[in-house]
């Protein structure tokens, strides 16, 4: 079993739709949860960063973490064609030598005008 | 833009050759991590350097090595290239080792093709 599982999609939605992206994980030591956006042939760009369980909102983006279920989500409201990209979840145990990011495979999202 | 730059953008090498990839971190970021991203996969952690010393390593063989310099630049060296080394190589910089490590800022990557 991989440490982080993410449905690779592809996911295609009409402009204005609410998008839900999800990851599950098996390592209960993960404390930091991130979502990155990666456009084609570019490096990942940090979108959201959450510590432990709970919700975090930033504009049209909401990140949710449920550590009891080992499940994290990213919601995109009023999706735009410019949101078309691959979305990667990433996790870290954090602190000291537990610094590395463990990524999911990424979900390819297309928002159609 | 993250302020992290990488060179070259693209590179084609032959199996068995050696390659050096370069990264320039954000000013003030004393930690750099390197990741390998195969096509259709998420990035895989190779290793991390903190203040010019290796701070940890993923499941990559010793022919993957690195260096970090005081001027916020770093290198990834790969010896005896194999076909499976073809991937996008990403460096990511961050401001510290404890806790701040999680906020890593990625460069655009170097796409390496091994033939």
Coordinates of C-alpha atoms in Angstrom, one line a residue:
Chain A
X1 CA 0.0 0.0 0.0
X2 CA 1.3 3.4 -1.0
X3 CA 1.7 6.0 1.8
X4 CA -0.4 8.5 -0.1
X5 CA -3.2 7.6 -2.6
X6 CA -4.7 10.0 -5.0
X7 CA -7.1 9.3 -7.9
X8 CA -5.2 10.5 -11.0
X9 CA -8.5 11.3 -12.8
X10 CA -8.7 12.9 -15.3
X11 CA -11.5 15.1 -14.0
X12 CA -13.3 17.4 -16.4
X13 CA -15.8 20.0 -15.1
X14 CA -17.7 23.0 -16.6
X15 CA -16.7 26.5 -15.7
X16 CA -18.3 27.6 -12.4
X17 CA -18.5 24.1 -11.0
X18 CA -17.4 23.1 -7.5
X19 CA -14.4 20.8 -7.7
X20 CA -13.6 18.2 -5.0
X21 CA -10.1 16.6 -4.9
X22 CA -9.1 14.0 -2.4
X23 CA -6.3 12.0 -1.0
X24 CA -6.0 9.2 1.6
X25 CA -2.9 8.2 3.5
X26 CA -1.7 5.5 5.7
X27 CA 1.1 7.1 7.8
X28 CA -0.5 8.4 11.0
X29 CA 2.7 10.4 11.8
X30 CA 1.8 12.9 9.0
X31 CA 1.0 16.2 10.6
X32 CA 1.4 18.7 7.7
X33 CA -0.8 18.6 4.7
X34 CA -0.3 20.6 1.5
X35 CA -1.9 21.0 -1.9
X36 CA 0.3 22.0 -4.9
X37 CA -0.9 23.0 -8.3
X38 CA 1.3 22.0 -11.3
X39 CA 0.8 23.4 -14.8
X40 CA 2.1 21.4 -17.7
X41 CA 5.9 21.4 -17.8
X42 CA 6.2 23.6 -14.7
X43 CA 7.2 23.0 -11.1
X44 CA 4.6 22.5 -8.4
X45 CA 3.2 25.7 -6.8
X46 CA 2.1 25.7 -3.2
X47 CA -1.6 26.4 -2.9
X48 CA -2.6 25.5 0.7
X49 CA -0.8 24.4 3.8
X50 CA -2.6 22.9 6.9
X51 CA -1.3 21.7 10.1
X52 CA -3.2 18.8 11.8
X53 CA -6.9 18.4 11.4
X54 CA -9.4 21.1 10.4
X55 CA -10.3 23.5 7.6
X56 CA -8.5 26.3 6.0
X57 CA -10.0 28.7 3.4
X58 CA -8.1 31.0 1.0
X59 CA -10.3 32.7 -1.6
X60 CA -12.0 30.1 -3.8
X61 CA -10.0 27.3 -2.2
X62 CA -10.8 25.3 0.9
X63 CA -8.6 22.6 2.4
X64 CA -9.9 20.0 4.8
X65 CA -8.0 17.5 6.9
X66 CA -9.6 14.6 8.8
X67 CA -6.8 12.8 10.6
X68 CA -9.2 10.3 12.2
X69 CA -10.1 9.1 8.7
X70 CA -6.7 9.8 7.2
X71 CA -8.4 11.8 4.5
X72 CA -7.7 15.2 3.0
X73 CA -9.7 17.3 0.5
X74 CA -9.3 20.4 -1.6
X75 CA -12.4 22.2 -2.7
X76 CA -12.4 24.8 -5.5
X77 CA -15.4 27.0 -5.8
X78 CA -16.5 28.8 -9.0
X79 CA -13.8 26.9 -11.0
X80 CA -12.2 28.8 -13.8
X81 CA -10.4 27.6 -17.0
X82 CA -7.2 28.9 -15.5
X83 CA -7.6 26.3 -12.7
X84 CA -6.9 23.6 -15.3
X85 CA -3.8 21.8 -14.0
X86 CA -2.6 18.8 -12.1
X87 CA -3.3 19.0 -8.3
X88 CA -0.9 17.2 -6.0
X89 CA -1.5 16.5 -2.4
X90 CA 1.7 16.3 -0.2
X91 CA 2.3 15.4 3.4
X92 CA 5.1 15.6 5.9
X93 CA 5.7 14.3 9.4
X94 CA 7.5 17.7 10.0
X95 CA 10.2 18.7 12.4
X96 CA 13.8 17.6 12.9
X97 CA 14.7 15.0 10.3
X98 CA 11.2 14.2 9.3
X99 CA 11.1 16.9 6.7
X100 CA 10.5 15.2 3.4
X101 CA 7.3 15.7 1.4
X102 CA 5.4 12.6 0.3
X103 CA 3.3 13.2 -2.7
X104 CA 0.2 11.6 -4.3
X105 CA 0.3 10.9 -8.0
X106 CA -1.7 14.0 -8.8
X107 CA -5.2 14.6 -10.3
X108 CA -5.4 16.2 -13.7
X109 CA -8.2 18.7 -13.7
X110 CA -9.7 20.4 -16.8
X111 CA -12.2 23.2 -16.4
X112 CA -14.1 23.8 -19.7
X113 CA -15.3 27.3 -20.6
Chain B
X1 CA 7.3 33.0 -9.3
X2 CA 9.0 31.3 -6.4
X3 CA 12.5 32.8 -6.9
X4 CA 13.9 29.3 -7.4
X5 CA 15.7 28.7 -10.7
X6 CA 17.1 25.6 -12.3
X7 CA 19.4 24.9 -15.2
X8 CA 19.4 23.6 -17.7
X9 CA 15.8 23.4 -18.7
X10 CA 16.2 20.3 -20.8
X11 CA 19.0 17.8 -21.2
X12 CA 19.5 14.6 -23.3
X13 CA 22.2 12.1 -22.1
X14 CA 23.2 8.6 -23.1
X15 CA 23.0 5.6 -20.8
X16 CA 26.2 5.3 -18.7
X17 CA 27.0 9.0 -18.8
X18 CA 27.1 11.4 -15.8
X19 CA 25.0 14.6 -15.4
X20 CA 25.0 17.6 -13.1
X21 CA 21.8 19.6 -12.6
X22 CA 21.9 23.0 -10.9
X23 CA 19.5 25.0 -8.6
X24 CA 19.6 28.4 -7.2
X25 CA 17.4 28.8 -4.1
X26 CA 15.5 31.8 -2.8
X27 CA 17.8 34.2 -0.9
X28 CA 17.8 33.3 2.8
X29 CA 16.6 29.8 2.3
X30 CA 19.2 27.5 3.8
X31 CA 17.5 24.2 3.0
X32 CA 17.2 22.6 -0.4
X33 CA 15.5 19.4 -1.4
X34 CA 15.7 17.5 -4.6
X35 CA 12.8 15.4 -6.1
X36 CA 12.4 13.2 -9.1
X37 CA 9.1 13.3 -11.0
X38 CA 8.5 10.5 -13.5
X39 CA 5.9 11.1 -16.2
X40 CA 2.4 10.8 -14.7
X41 CA 3.7 10.4 -11.1
X42 CA 4.1 12.7 -8.1
X43 CA 7.5 13.9 -7.1
X44 CA 9.7 11.4 -5.2
X45 CA 12.1 12.7 -2.5
X46 CA 15.8 12.2 -3.4
X47 CA 17.6 14.0 -0.6
X48 CA 17.8 17.3 1.3
X49 CA 20.7 19.6 2.3
X50 CA 20.7 21.9 5.2
X51 CA 23.6 24.3 5.6
X52 CA 25.7 22.4 3.1
X53 CA 25.3 19.0 4.8
X54 CA 23.0 16.1 3.7
X55 CA 20.0 16.1 6.1
X56 CA 18.3 13.0 4.9
X57 CA 17.9 10.7 1.9
X58 CA 15.1 8.9 0.1
X59 CA 15.2 5.5 -1.6
X60 CA 17.7 6.4 -4.2
X61 CA 21.1 4.7 -4.9
X62 CA 24.5 6.3 -4.1
X63 CA 25.0 7.2 -7.7
X64 CA 22.6 10.2 -6.9
X65 CA 24.7 12.7 -5.0
X66 CA 24.5 16.4 -4.2
X67 CA 26.2 19.5 -3.0
X68 CA 25.0 22.7 -1.5
X69 CA 27.0 25.9 -1.5
X70 CA 27.0 28.9 0.8
X71 CA 25.6 31.2 -1.9
X72 CA 22.2 29.4 -1.9
X73 CA 23.0 27.3 -5.0
X74 CA 23.1 23.5 -5.1
X75 CA 23.8 20.6 -7.5
X76 CA 22.4 17.2 -8.1
X77 CA 24.8 14.7 -9.7
X78 CA 23.8 11.4 -11.2
X79 CA 26.4 8.9 -12.3
X80 CA 26.1 5.9 -14.6
X81 CA 22.8 7.1 -16.0
X82 CA 20.0 4.5 -16.6
X83 CA 17.0 4.8 -18.9
X84 CA 14.7 4.9 -15.8
X85 CA 16.5 8.1 -14.7
X86 CA 14.5 9.9 -17.4
X87 CA 12.3 12.3 -15.5
X88 CA 11.7 15.9 -14.4
X89 CA 14.1 16.8 -11.6
X90 CA 12.9 19.4 -9.2
X91 CA 14.6 21.4 -6.5
X92 CA 12.7 23.0 -3.7
X93 CA 14.0 25.5 -1.1
X94 CA 12.7 26.3 2.3
X95 CA 13.6 28.7 5.1
X96 CA 14.6 26.3 7.9
X97 CA 14.9 22.7 9.0
X98 CA 12.4 22.4 11.8
X99 CA 8.7 22.9 10.9
X100 CA 9.4 25.5 8.2
X101 CA 10.6 22.7 6.0
X102 CA 7.1 21.8 5.0
X103 CA 6.7 25.0 3.0
X104 CA 8.9 24.1 0.2
X105 CA 9.0 26.3 -2.9
X106 CA 9.8 24.5 -6.2
X107 CA 11.8 25.6 -9.2
X108 CA 10.6 24.9 -12.8
X109 CA 12.6 21.7 -13.0
X110 CA 15.1 20.1 -15.4
X111 CA 13.7 17.6 -17.8
X112 CA 16.3 14.8 -18.3
X113 CA 16.0 12.3 -21.1
X114 CA 18.3 9.3 -21.1
X115 CA 18.7 7.4 -24.4

